[in-house]
Coordinates of C-alpha atoms in Angstrom, one line a residue:
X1 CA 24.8 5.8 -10.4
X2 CA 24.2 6.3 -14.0
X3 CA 24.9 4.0 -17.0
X4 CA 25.7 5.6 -19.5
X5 CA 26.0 2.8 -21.3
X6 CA 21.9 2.7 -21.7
X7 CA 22.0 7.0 -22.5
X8 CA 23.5 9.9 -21.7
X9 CA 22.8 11.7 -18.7
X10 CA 20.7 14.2 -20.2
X11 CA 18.6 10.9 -21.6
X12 CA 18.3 9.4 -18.4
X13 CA 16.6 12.4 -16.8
X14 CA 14.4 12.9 -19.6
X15 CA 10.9 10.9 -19.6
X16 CA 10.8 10.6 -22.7
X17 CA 13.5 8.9 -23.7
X18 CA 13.7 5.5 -24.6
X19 CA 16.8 3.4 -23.7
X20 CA 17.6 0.4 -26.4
X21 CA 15.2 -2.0 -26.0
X22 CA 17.6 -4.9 -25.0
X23 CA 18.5 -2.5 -21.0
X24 CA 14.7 -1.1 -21.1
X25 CA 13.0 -4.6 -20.7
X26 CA 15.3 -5.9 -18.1
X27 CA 14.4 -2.7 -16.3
X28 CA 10.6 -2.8 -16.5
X29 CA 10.6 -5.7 -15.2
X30 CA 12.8 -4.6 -12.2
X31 CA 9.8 -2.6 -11.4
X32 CA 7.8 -4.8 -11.1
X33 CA 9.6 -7.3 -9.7
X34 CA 10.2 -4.7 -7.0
X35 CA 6.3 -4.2 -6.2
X36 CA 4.8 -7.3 -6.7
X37 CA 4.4 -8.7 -3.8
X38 CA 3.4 -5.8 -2.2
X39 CA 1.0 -5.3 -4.8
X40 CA -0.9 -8.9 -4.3
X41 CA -0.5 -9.2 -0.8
X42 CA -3.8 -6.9 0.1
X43 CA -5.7 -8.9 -1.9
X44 CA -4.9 -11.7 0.5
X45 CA -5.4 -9.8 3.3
X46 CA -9.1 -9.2 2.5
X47 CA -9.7 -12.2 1.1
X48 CA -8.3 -13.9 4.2
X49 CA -10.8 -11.3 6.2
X50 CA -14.0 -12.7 4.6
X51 CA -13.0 -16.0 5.3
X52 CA -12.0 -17.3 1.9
X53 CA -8.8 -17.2 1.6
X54 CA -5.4 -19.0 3.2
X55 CA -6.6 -22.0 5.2
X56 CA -10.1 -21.4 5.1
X57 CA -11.2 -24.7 2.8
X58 CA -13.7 -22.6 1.8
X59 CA -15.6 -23.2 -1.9
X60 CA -14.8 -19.8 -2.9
X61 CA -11.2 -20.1 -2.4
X62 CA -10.6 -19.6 -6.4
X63 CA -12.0 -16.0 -6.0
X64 CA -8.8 -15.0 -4.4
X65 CA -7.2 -16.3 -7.1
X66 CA -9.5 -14.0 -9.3
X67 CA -8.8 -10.8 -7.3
X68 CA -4.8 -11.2 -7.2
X69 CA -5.1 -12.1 -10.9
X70 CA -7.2 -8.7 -11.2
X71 CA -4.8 -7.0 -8.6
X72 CA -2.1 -7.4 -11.5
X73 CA -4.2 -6.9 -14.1
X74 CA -5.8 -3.4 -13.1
X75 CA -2.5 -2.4 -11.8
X76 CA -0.8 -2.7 -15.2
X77 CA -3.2 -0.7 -16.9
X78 CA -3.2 2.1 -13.9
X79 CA 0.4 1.9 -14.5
X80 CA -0.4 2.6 -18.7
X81 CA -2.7 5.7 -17.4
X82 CA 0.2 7.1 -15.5
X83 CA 3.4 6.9 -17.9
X84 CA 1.0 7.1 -21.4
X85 CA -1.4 8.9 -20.2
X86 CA -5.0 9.7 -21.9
X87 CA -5.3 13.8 -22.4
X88 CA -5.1 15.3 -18.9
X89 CA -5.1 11.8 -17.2
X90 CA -1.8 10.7 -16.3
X91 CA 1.4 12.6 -15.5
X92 CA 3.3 10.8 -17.9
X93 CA 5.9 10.0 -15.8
X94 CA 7.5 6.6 -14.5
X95 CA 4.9 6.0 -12.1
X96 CA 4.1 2.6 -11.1
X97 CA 0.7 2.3 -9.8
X98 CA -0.5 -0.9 -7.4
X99 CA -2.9 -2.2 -4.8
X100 CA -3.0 0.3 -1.8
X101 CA -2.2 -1.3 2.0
X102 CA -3.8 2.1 3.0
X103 CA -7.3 1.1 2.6
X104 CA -6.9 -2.5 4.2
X105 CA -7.8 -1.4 7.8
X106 CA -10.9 0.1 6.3
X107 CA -11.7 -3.2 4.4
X108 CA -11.4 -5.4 7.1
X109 CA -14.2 -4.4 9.3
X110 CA -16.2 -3.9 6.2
X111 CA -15.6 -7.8 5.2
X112 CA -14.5 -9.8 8.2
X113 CA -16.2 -13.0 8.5
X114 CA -19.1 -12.2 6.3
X115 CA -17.3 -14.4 2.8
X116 CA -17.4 -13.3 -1.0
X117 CA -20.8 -11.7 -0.6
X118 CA -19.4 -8.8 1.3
X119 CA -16.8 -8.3 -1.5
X120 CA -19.4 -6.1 -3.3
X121 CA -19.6 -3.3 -0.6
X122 CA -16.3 -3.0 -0.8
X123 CA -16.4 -2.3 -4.8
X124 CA -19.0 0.1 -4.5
X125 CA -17.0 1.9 -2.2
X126 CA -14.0 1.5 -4.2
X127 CA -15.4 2.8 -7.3
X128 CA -17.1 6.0 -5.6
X129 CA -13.9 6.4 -3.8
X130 CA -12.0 6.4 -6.8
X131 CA -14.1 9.0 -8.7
X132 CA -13.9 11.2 -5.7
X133 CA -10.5 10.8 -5.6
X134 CA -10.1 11.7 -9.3
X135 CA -12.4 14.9 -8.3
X136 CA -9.6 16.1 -5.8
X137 CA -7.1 16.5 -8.6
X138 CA -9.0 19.6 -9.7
X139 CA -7.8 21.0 -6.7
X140 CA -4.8 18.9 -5.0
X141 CA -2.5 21.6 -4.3
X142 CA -4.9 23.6 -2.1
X143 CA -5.6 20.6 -0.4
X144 CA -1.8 20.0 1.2
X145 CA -1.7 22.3 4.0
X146 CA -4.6 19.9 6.0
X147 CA -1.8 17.3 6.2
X148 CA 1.5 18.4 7.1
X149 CA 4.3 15.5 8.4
X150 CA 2.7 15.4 11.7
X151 CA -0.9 14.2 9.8
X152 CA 0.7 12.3 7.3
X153 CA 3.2 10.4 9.6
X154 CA 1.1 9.3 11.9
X155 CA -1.3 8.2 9.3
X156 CA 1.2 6.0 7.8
X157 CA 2.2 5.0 11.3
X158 CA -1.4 3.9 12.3
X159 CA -1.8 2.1 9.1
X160 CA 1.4 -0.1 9.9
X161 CA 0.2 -0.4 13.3
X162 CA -3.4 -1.8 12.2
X163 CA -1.2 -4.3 9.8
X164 CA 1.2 -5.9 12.3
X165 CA -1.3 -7.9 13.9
X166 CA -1.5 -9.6 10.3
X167 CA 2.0 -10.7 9.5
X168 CA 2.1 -12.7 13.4
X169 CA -0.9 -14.4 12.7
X170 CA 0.2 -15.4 9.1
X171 CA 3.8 -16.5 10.4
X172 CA 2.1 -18.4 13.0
X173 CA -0.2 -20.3 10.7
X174 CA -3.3 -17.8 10.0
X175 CA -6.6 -17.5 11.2
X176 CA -8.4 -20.6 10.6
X177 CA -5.3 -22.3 12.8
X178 CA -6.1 -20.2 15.5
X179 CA -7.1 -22.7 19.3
X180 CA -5.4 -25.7 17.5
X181 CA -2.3 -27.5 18.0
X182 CA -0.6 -26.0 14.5
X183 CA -1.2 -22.1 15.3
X184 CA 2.6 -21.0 16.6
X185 CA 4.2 -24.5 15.9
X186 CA 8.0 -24.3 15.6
X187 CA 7.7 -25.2 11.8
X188 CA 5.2 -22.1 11.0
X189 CA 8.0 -20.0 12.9
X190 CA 11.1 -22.1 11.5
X191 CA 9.4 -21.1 8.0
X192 CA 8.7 -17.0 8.4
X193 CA 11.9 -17.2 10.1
X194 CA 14.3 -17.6 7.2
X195 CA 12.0 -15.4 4.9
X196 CA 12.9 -12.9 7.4
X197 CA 16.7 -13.8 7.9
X198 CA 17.2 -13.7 4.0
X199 CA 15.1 -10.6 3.6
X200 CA 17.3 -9.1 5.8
X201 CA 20.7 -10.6 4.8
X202 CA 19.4 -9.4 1.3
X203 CA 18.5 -5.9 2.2
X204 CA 21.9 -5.0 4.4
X205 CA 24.7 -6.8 2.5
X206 CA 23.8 -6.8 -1.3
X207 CA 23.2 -4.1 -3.8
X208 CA 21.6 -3.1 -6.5
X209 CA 18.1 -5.2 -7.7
X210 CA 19.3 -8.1 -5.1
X211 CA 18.8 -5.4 -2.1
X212 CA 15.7 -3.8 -4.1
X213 CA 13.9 -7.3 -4.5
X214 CA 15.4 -8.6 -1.2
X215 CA 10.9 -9.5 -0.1
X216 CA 10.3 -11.3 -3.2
X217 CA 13.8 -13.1 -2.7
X218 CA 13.4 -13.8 0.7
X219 CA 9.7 -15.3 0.6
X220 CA 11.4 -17.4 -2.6
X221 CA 13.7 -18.8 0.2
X222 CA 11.2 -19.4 2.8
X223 CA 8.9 -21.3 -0.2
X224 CA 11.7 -23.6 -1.0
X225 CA 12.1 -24.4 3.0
X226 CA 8.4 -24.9 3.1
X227 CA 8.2 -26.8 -0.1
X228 CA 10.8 -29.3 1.0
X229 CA 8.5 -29.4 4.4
X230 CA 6.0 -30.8 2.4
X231 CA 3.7 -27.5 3.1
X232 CA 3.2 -26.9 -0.5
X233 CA 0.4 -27.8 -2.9
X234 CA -0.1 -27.3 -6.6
X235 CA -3.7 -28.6 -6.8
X236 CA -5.0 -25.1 -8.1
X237 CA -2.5 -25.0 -10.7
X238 CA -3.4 -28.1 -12.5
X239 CA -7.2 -26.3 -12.0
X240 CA -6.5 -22.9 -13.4
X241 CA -7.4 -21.8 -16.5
X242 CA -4.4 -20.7 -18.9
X243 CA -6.0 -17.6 -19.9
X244 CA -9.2 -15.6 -18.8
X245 CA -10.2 -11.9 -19.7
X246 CA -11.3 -9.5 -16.2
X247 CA -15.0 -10.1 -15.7
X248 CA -17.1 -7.0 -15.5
X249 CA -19.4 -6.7 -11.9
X250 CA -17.4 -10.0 -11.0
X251 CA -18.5 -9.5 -7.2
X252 CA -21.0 -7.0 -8.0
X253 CA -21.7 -3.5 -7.0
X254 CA -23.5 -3.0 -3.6
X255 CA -23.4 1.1 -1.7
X256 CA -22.9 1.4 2.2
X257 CA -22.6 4.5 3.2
X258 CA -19.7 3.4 5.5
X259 CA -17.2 2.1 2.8
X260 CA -18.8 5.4 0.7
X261 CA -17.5 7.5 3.3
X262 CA -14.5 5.3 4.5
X263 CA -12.9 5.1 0.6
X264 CA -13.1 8.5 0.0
X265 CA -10.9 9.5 3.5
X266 CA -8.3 7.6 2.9
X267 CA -8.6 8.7 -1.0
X268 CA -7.8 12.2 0.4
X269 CA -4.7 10.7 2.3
X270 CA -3.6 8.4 -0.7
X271 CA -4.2 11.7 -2.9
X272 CA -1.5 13.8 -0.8
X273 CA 0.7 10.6 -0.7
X274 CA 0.6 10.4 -4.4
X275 CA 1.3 13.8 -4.7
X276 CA 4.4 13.3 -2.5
X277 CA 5.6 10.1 -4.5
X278 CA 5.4 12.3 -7.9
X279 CA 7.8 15.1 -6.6
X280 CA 9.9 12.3 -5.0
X281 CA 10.5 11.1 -8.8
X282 CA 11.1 14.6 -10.7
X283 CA 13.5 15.2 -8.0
X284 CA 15.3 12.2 -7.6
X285 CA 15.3 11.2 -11.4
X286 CA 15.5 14.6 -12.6
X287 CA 16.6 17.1 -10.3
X288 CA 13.4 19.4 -10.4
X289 CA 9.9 20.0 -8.8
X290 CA 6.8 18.2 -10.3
X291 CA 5.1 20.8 -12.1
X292 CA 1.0 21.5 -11.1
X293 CA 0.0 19.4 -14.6
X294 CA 2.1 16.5 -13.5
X295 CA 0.7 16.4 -10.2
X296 CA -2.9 17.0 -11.2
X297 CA -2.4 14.3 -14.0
X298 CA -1.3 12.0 -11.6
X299 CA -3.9 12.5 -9.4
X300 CA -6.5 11.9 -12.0
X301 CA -5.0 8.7 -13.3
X302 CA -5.3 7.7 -9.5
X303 CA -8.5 7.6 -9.0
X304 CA -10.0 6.7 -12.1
X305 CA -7.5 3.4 -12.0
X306 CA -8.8 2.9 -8.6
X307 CA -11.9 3.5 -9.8
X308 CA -11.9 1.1 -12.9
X309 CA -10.2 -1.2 -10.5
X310 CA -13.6 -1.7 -8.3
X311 CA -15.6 -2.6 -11.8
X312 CA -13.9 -5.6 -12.1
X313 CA -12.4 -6.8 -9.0
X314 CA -9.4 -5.1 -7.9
X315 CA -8.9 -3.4 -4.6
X316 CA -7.6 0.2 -4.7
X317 CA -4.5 1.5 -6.6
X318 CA -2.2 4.1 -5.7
X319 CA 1.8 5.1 -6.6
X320 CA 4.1 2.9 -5.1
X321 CA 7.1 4.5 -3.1
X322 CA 9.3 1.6 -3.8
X323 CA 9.4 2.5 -7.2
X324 CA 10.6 5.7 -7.0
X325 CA 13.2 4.6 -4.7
X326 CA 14.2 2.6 -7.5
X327 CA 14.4 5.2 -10.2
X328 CA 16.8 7.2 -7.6
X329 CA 18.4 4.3 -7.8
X330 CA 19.4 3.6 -11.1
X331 CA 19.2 7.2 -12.5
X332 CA 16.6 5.8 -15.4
X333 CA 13.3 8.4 -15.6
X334 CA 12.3 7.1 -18.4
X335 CA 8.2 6.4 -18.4
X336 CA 8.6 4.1 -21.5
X337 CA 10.5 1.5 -19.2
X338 CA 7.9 1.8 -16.7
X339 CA 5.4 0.8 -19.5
X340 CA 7.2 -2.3 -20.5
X341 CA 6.5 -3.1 -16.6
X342 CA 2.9 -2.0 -17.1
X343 CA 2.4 -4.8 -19.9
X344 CA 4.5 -7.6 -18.3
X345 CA 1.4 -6.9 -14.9
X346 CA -1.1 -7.1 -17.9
X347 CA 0.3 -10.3 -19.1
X348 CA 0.5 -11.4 -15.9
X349 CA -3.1 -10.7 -14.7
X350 CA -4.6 -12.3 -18.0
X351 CA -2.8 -16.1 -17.3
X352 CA -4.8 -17.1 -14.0
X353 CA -2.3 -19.6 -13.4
X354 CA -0.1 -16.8 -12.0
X355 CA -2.6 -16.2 -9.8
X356 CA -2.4 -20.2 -9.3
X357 CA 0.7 -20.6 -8.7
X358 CA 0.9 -17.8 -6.2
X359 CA -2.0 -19.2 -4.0
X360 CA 0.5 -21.8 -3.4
X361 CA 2.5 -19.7 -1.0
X362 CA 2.1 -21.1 2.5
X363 CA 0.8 -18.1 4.6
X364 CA 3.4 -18.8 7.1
X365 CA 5.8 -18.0 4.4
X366 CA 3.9 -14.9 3.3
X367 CA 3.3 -14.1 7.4
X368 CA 7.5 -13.7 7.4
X369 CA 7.5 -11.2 4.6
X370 CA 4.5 -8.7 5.6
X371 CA 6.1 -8.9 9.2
X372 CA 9.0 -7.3 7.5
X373 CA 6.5 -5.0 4.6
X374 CA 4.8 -3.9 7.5
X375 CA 7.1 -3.6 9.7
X376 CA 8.7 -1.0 7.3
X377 CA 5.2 1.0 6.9
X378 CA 5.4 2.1 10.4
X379 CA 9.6 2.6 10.1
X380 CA 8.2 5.2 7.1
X381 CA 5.4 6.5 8.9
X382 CA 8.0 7.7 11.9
X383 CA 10.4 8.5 9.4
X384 CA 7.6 10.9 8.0
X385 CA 7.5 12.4 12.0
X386 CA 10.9 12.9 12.2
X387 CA 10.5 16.3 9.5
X388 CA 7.8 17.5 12.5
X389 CA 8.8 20.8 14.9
X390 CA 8.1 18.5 17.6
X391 CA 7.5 21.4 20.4
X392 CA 5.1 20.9 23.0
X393 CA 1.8 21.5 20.5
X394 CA 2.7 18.6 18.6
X395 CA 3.4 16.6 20.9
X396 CA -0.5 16.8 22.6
X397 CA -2.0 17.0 19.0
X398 CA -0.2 13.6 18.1
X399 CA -0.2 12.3 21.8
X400 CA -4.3 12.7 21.6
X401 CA -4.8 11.6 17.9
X402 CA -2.6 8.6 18.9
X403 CA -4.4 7.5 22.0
X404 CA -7.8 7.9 20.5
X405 CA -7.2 6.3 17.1
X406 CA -5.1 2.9 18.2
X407 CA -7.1 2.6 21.5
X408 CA -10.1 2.1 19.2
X409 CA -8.5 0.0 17.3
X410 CA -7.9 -1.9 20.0
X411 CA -11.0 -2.1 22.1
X412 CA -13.8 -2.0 19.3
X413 CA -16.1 -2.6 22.2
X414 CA -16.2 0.4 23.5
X415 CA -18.2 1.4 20.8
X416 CA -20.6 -1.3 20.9
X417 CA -23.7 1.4 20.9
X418 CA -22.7 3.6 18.6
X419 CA -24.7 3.3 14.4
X420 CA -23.1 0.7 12.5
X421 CA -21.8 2.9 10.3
X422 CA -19.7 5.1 12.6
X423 CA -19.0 2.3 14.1
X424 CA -16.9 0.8 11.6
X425 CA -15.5 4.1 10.5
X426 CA -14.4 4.8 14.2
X427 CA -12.9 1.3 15.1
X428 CA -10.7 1.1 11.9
X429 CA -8.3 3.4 14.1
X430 CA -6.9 5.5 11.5
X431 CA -10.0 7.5 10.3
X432 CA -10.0 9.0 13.7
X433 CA -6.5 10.0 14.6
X434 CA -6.3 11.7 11.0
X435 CA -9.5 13.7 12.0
X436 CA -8.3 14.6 15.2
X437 CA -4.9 15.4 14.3
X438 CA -5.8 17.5 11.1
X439 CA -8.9 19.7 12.8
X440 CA -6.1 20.1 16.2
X441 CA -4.0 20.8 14.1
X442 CA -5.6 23.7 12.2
X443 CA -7.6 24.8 15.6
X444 CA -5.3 25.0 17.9
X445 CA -2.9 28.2 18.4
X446 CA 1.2 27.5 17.3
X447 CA 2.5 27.1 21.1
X448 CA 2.2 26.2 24.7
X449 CA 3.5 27.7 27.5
X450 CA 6.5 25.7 28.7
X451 CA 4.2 24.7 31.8
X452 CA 1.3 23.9 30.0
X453 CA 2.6 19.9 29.1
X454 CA 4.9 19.3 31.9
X455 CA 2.0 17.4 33.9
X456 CA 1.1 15.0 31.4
X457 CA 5.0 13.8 30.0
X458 CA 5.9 12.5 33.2
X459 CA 9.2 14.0 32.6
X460 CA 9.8 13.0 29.2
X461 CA 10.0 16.2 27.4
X462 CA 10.9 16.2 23.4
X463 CA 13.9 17.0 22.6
X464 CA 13.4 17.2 18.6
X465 CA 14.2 20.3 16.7
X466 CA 11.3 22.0 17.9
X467 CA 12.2 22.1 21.6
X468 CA 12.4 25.4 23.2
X469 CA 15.7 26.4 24.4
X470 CA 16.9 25.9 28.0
X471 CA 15.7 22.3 27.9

């Protein structure tokens, strides 16, 4: 609902407005409060990958603290590109821009095990990716027919799929507890548990920013609980420095052709995402379509952030959904509140001892709130399927692009003499099902006989929209 006691409703929808400066801060920071968990938590991810991160006692354990303090950094000034905008860069529009989960199932296999060297292939693939992915915004709006709701959807399905694995083995006490007596224990559970339980309580039965921030609320809970467990340490605090400036080349810049190849896919789903996350806002904040400079703006301001992002550190940026549920929300379109969030990420990303204080998050307690983050990636993906005609030529296009892509995912082996490179590509699960299901789904002709499926559902037709009648 709108207050009209920050503008009128012609303000609100406007961009350009600015409300008084006593309601605008209080609502940057909403935004970011609303993405910023979601916005470090890849960099743990990877981190935790390589084998440097959560648990891992390893030396290098302070450059995680480097790349979540770069993660707010270089998503603060992605977010600047976006609402500011530099000539035809930016759509200058409340966007706010953070760390991608997208790419993290491509990162993985690129990093696992291999420790902070391996950090440099993936920001030479980042920053390719993200010029490529600035390149596509010459001609974005060509581009959307290759991925309709059936491509997209299961895209966003697979990627939650490839996460889930994640959030049980953080709640149950991460990967270095794995084979010992601590992995699973009832206080790990007891722990995720009521980051979960809030989370939820939070999301069903408040409103307003309590429901919007219920993650970050809920993982506050489970720290307190873990705290008073005696699971928490501050050592890095004392440690951290209370101010540093992003380090050019921090991990270096090193060229595989797989993470070449691998960034600039998913830069061509995160593209179309994008482009669905800036109509989302001009329709929901201001009741009309993106225009084709908006879009193509925002496209550019992607990948170059992404881009700038792999100079110094950061993982991949892209527009965050949440965010424009939350300008829905409160009616505000304004980009210069969005920008008062953009500097408070700065601000943020240039006082280590943020990124300190938030390596002292147990990763049971994180493991309870990605089970929920990720949980909801593949609730969005098939919420994304539900807009598909789901007749019988949909259903074998997804049914094939499904089996092929997780069942790699799953059974890496059975790849085990293909080329390194495709190997990696193939296994990551979601590179494949979006090539099968976008070449099926531009190949194959609009519809099966009613005969031609029958064998292979076992009896379980679909009875979506796109059913044929008589069903």
């Amino acid at each position: 609902m709108n207050d009209t006691s920050i503008g009128s409703p012609q303000q609100l929808r406007d961009p350009n407005y600015t409300p008084p400066l006593a309601k605008a801060v209080p609502l940057g920071i909403q935004h970011v409060l609303a993405m910023f968990i979601s916005n470090v938590t890849p960099a743990i991810i990877v981190c935790g990958a390589a084998g440097f991160g959560f648990g891992s006692k390893s030396p290098d354990f302070p450059q995680m603290i480097y790349m979540i303090q770069m993660s707010m950094f270089f998503a603060g000034i992605a977010t600047l590109i976006q609402t500011i905008g530099i000539g035809p860069v930016g759509a200058k529009l409340p966007i706010v821009q953070g760390t991608s989960f997208a790419f993290i199932p491509i990162m993985i296999p690129l990093v696992a095990g291999k420790g902070v060297d391996a950090i440099a292939v993936l920001m030479g693939g980042i920053l390719v990716g993200g010029l490529f992915h600035a390149f596509l915004g010459l001609f974005i709006g060509r581009l959307r027919f290759a991925l309709p709701p059936l491509v997209t959807g299961l895209v966003v399905t697979m990627i939650g799929l490839a996460l889930v694995k994640v959030g049980i083995q953080y709640a149950a006490g991460g990967v270095p507890a794995i084979g010992t007596e601590e992995y699973g224990s009832l206080q790990n559970w007891t722990v995720a548990g009521v980051v979960i339980v809030v989370t939820l309580a939070l999301k069903f039965y408040t409103k307003g920013m309590l429901s919007v921030s219920a993650v970050l609320l809920g993982l506050l809970a489970g720290y307190v609980v873990a705290f008073l467990m005696g699971m928490v340490s501050f050592g890095n605090v004392g440690r951290a420095a209370p101010f540093a400036l992003p380090n050019p080349l921090h991990f270096g810049l090193e060229f595989s052709v797989a993470a070449i190849i691998g960034f600039c896919l998913m830069s061509f789903v995160s593209a179309v995402e994008t482009v669905g996350d800036v109509s989302g806002i001009t329709k929901g904040g201001a009741g009309r379509e993106a225009t084709d400079t908006e879009i193509q703006g925002a496209t550019f301001a992607d990948g170059l952030g992404t881009a700038v992002s792999g100079l110094f550190g950061a993982l991949p940026n892209t527009s965050f959904s949440q965010n424009v549920g939350l300008i829905a929300m409160t009616g505000v379109m304004s980009r210069h509140v969005v920008t008062i969030g953009a500097l408070f990420l700065i601000l943020c990303g240039l006082v280590p001892k943020v990124g300190a204080i938030i390596s002292t998050v147990p990763i049971e307690v994180l493991g309870g709130g990605v089970i929920v983050m990720f949980g909801m990636v593949v609730a969005a993906g098939i919420s994304m399927l539900s807009d598909v005609n789901w007749n019988r030529r949909n259903m074998v296009i997804f049914a094939i692009a499904l089996s092929l892509g997780l069942g790699l995912q799953l059974e890496p082996g059975a790849l085990q003499y293909l080329p390194g490179t495709i190997k990696v590509l193939a296994t990551s699960g979601i590179l494949p099902a979006a090539f099968i299901a976008i070449v099926l789904n531009l190949v194959l002709p609009e519809e099966l006989a009613a005969e031609a499926t029958e064998e292979v559902t076992g009896g379980l037709a679909g009875h979506g929209k796109g059913s044929l009648p008589g069903e």
